[in-house]
């Protein structure tokens, strides 16, 4: 589970003028991502795996590729 992550791709201030932003209605709000995490947990993903999927893996990647 060290190479998997999700991101919301939420529009940043100003970016929505450059291109339209498309969302899935069920995932259009950050609060809905809790439901995704709960379902993954119900399907057997551990708390540690969920932490990696929902953030830690991206932090590790950013630390490796971005300058300090």
PDB file of C-alpha atoms in Angstrom:
ATOM      1  CA  UNK A   1       0.000   0.000   0.000  1.00  0.00           C
ATOM      2  CA  UNK A   2       3.042   2.267  -0.192  1.00  0.00           C
ATOM      3  CA  UNK A   3       2.328   3.546  -3.713  1.00  0.00           C
ATOM      4  CA  UNK A   4      -1.394   4.347  -3.581  1.00  0.00           C
ATOM      5  CA  UNK A   5      -3.062   7.632  -2.720  1.00  0.00           C
ATOM      6  CA  UNK A   6      -6.206   9.587  -3.451  1.00  0.00           C
ATOM      7  CA  UNK A   7      -6.603  13.296  -3.965  1.00  0.00           C
ATOM      8  CA  UNK A   8      -9.752  15.331  -4.276  1.00  0.00           C
ATOM      9  CA  UNK A   9      -8.553  17.514  -7.159  1.00  0.00           C
ATOM     10  CA  UNK A  10     -10.569  20.328  -5.655  1.00  0.00           C
ATOM     11  CA  UNK A  11     -10.303  23.552  -7.606  1.00  0.00           C
ATOM     12  CA  UNK A  12      -7.923  26.129  -6.199  1.00  0.00           C
ATOM     13  CA  UNK A  13      -8.830  29.781  -6.063  1.00  0.00           C
ATOM     14  CA  UNK A  14      -8.538  31.177  -9.588  1.00  0.00           C
ATOM     15  CA  UNK A  15      -8.035  27.864 -11.384  1.00  0.00           C
ATOM     16  CA  UNK A  16     -11.746  27.474 -12.137  1.00  0.00           C
ATOM     17  CA  UNK A  17     -11.421  30.380 -14.603  1.00  0.00           C
ATOM     18  CA  UNK A  18      -8.959  28.362 -16.674  1.00  0.00           C
ATOM     19  CA  UNK A  19     -11.023  25.229 -17.165  1.00  0.00           C
ATOM     20  CA  UNK A  20     -14.300  23.785 -15.941  1.00  0.00           C
ATOM     21  CA  UNK A  21     -14.107  21.560 -12.881  1.00  0.00           C
ATOM     22  CA  UNK A  22     -16.022  18.296 -13.007  1.00  0.00           C
ATOM     23  CA  UNK A  23     -17.020  16.358  -9.927  1.00  0.00           C
ATOM     24  CA  UNK A  24     -18.835  13.190  -9.070  1.00  0.00           C
ATOM     25  CA  UNK A  25     -21.844  14.326  -7.011  1.00  0.00           C
ATOM     26  CA  UNK A  26     -21.241  11.622  -4.396  1.00  0.00           C
ATOM     27  CA  UNK A  27     -17.695  12.914  -3.847  1.00  0.00           C
ATOM     28  CA  UNK A  28     -18.233  16.630  -4.437  1.00  0.00           C
ATOM     29  CA  UNK A  29     -17.639  17.546  -0.799  1.00  0.00           C
ATOM     30  CA  UNK A  30     -14.647  16.621   1.351  1.00  0.00           C
ATOM     31  CA  UNK A  31     -17.061  15.292   3.979  1.00  0.00           C
ATOM     32  CA  UNK A  32     -18.039  12.468   1.643  1.00  0.00           C
ATOM     33  CA  UNK A  33     -14.509  11.055   1.676  1.00  0.00           C
ATOM     34  CA  UNK A  34     -15.147   9.749   5.176  1.00  0.00           C
ATOM     35  CA  UNK A  35     -17.691   7.399   3.603  1.00  0.00           C
ATOM     36  CA  UNK A  36     -15.038   6.119   1.186  1.00  0.00           C
ATOM     37  CA  UNK A  37     -12.621   5.488   4.061  1.00  0.00           C
ATOM     38  CA  UNK A  38     -15.315   3.718   6.086  1.00  0.00           C
ATOM     39  CA  UNK A  39     -16.169   1.465   3.144  1.00  0.00           C
ATOM     40  CA  UNK A  40     -12.517   0.588   2.551  1.00  0.00           C
ATOM     41  CA  UNK A  41     -12.168  -0.226   6.250  1.00  0.00           C
ATOM     42  CA  UNK A  42     -15.284  -2.394   6.080  1.00  0.00           C
ATOM     43  CA  UNK A  43     -13.676  -4.243   3.162  1.00  0.00           C
ATOM     44  CA  UNK A  44     -10.602  -5.066   5.219  1.00  0.00           C
ATOM     45  CA  UNK A  45      -8.169  -2.178   4.828  1.00  0.00           C
ATOM     46  CA  UNK A  46      -6.320  -1.478   8.064  1.00  0.00           C
ATOM     47  CA  UNK A  47      -6.142   1.909   9.780  1.00  0.00           C
ATOM     48  CA  UNK A  48      -2.462   2.135   8.775  1.00  0.00           C
ATOM     49  CA  UNK A  49      -3.288   1.420   5.122  1.00  0.00           C
ATOM     50  CA  UNK A  50      -6.034   4.039   5.160  1.00  0.00           C
ATOM     51  CA  UNK A  51      -3.661   6.642   6.604  1.00  0.00           C
ATOM     52  CA  UNK A  52      -1.270   5.936   3.751  1.00  0.00           C
ATOM     53  CA  UNK A  53      -4.000   6.074   1.102  1.00  0.00           C
ATOM     54  CA  UNK A  54      -5.488   9.318   2.421  1.00  0.00           C
ATOM     55  CA  UNK A  55      -2.347  11.359   2.886  1.00  0.00           C
ATOM     56  CA  UNK A  56       0.840   9.862   4.245  1.00  0.00           C
ATOM     57  CA  UNK A  57       1.935   8.435   0.887  1.00  0.00           C
ATOM     58  CA  UNK A  58       1.630  11.876  -0.726  1.00  0.00           C
ATOM     59  CA  UNK A  59       3.661  13.467   2.063  1.00  0.00           C
ATOM     60  CA  UNK A  60       6.397  10.850   1.576  1.00  0.00           C
ATOM     61  CA  UNK A  61       6.400  11.461  -2.189  1.00  0.00           C
ATOM     62  CA  UNK A  62       6.544  15.251  -1.807  1.00  0.00           C
ATOM     63  CA  UNK A  63       9.451  14.977   0.620  1.00  0.00           C
ATOM     64  CA  UNK A  64      11.344  12.823  -1.889  1.00  0.00           C
ATOM     65  CA  UNK A  65      10.789  14.938  -4.994  1.00  0.00           C
ATOM     66  CA  UNK A  66      10.442  18.544  -3.817  1.00  0.00           C
ATOM     67  CA  UNK A  67      13.391  20.622  -2.714  1.00  0.00           C
ATOM     68  CA  UNK A  68      13.634  21.237   1.052  1.00  0.00           C
TER      69      UNK A  68
END
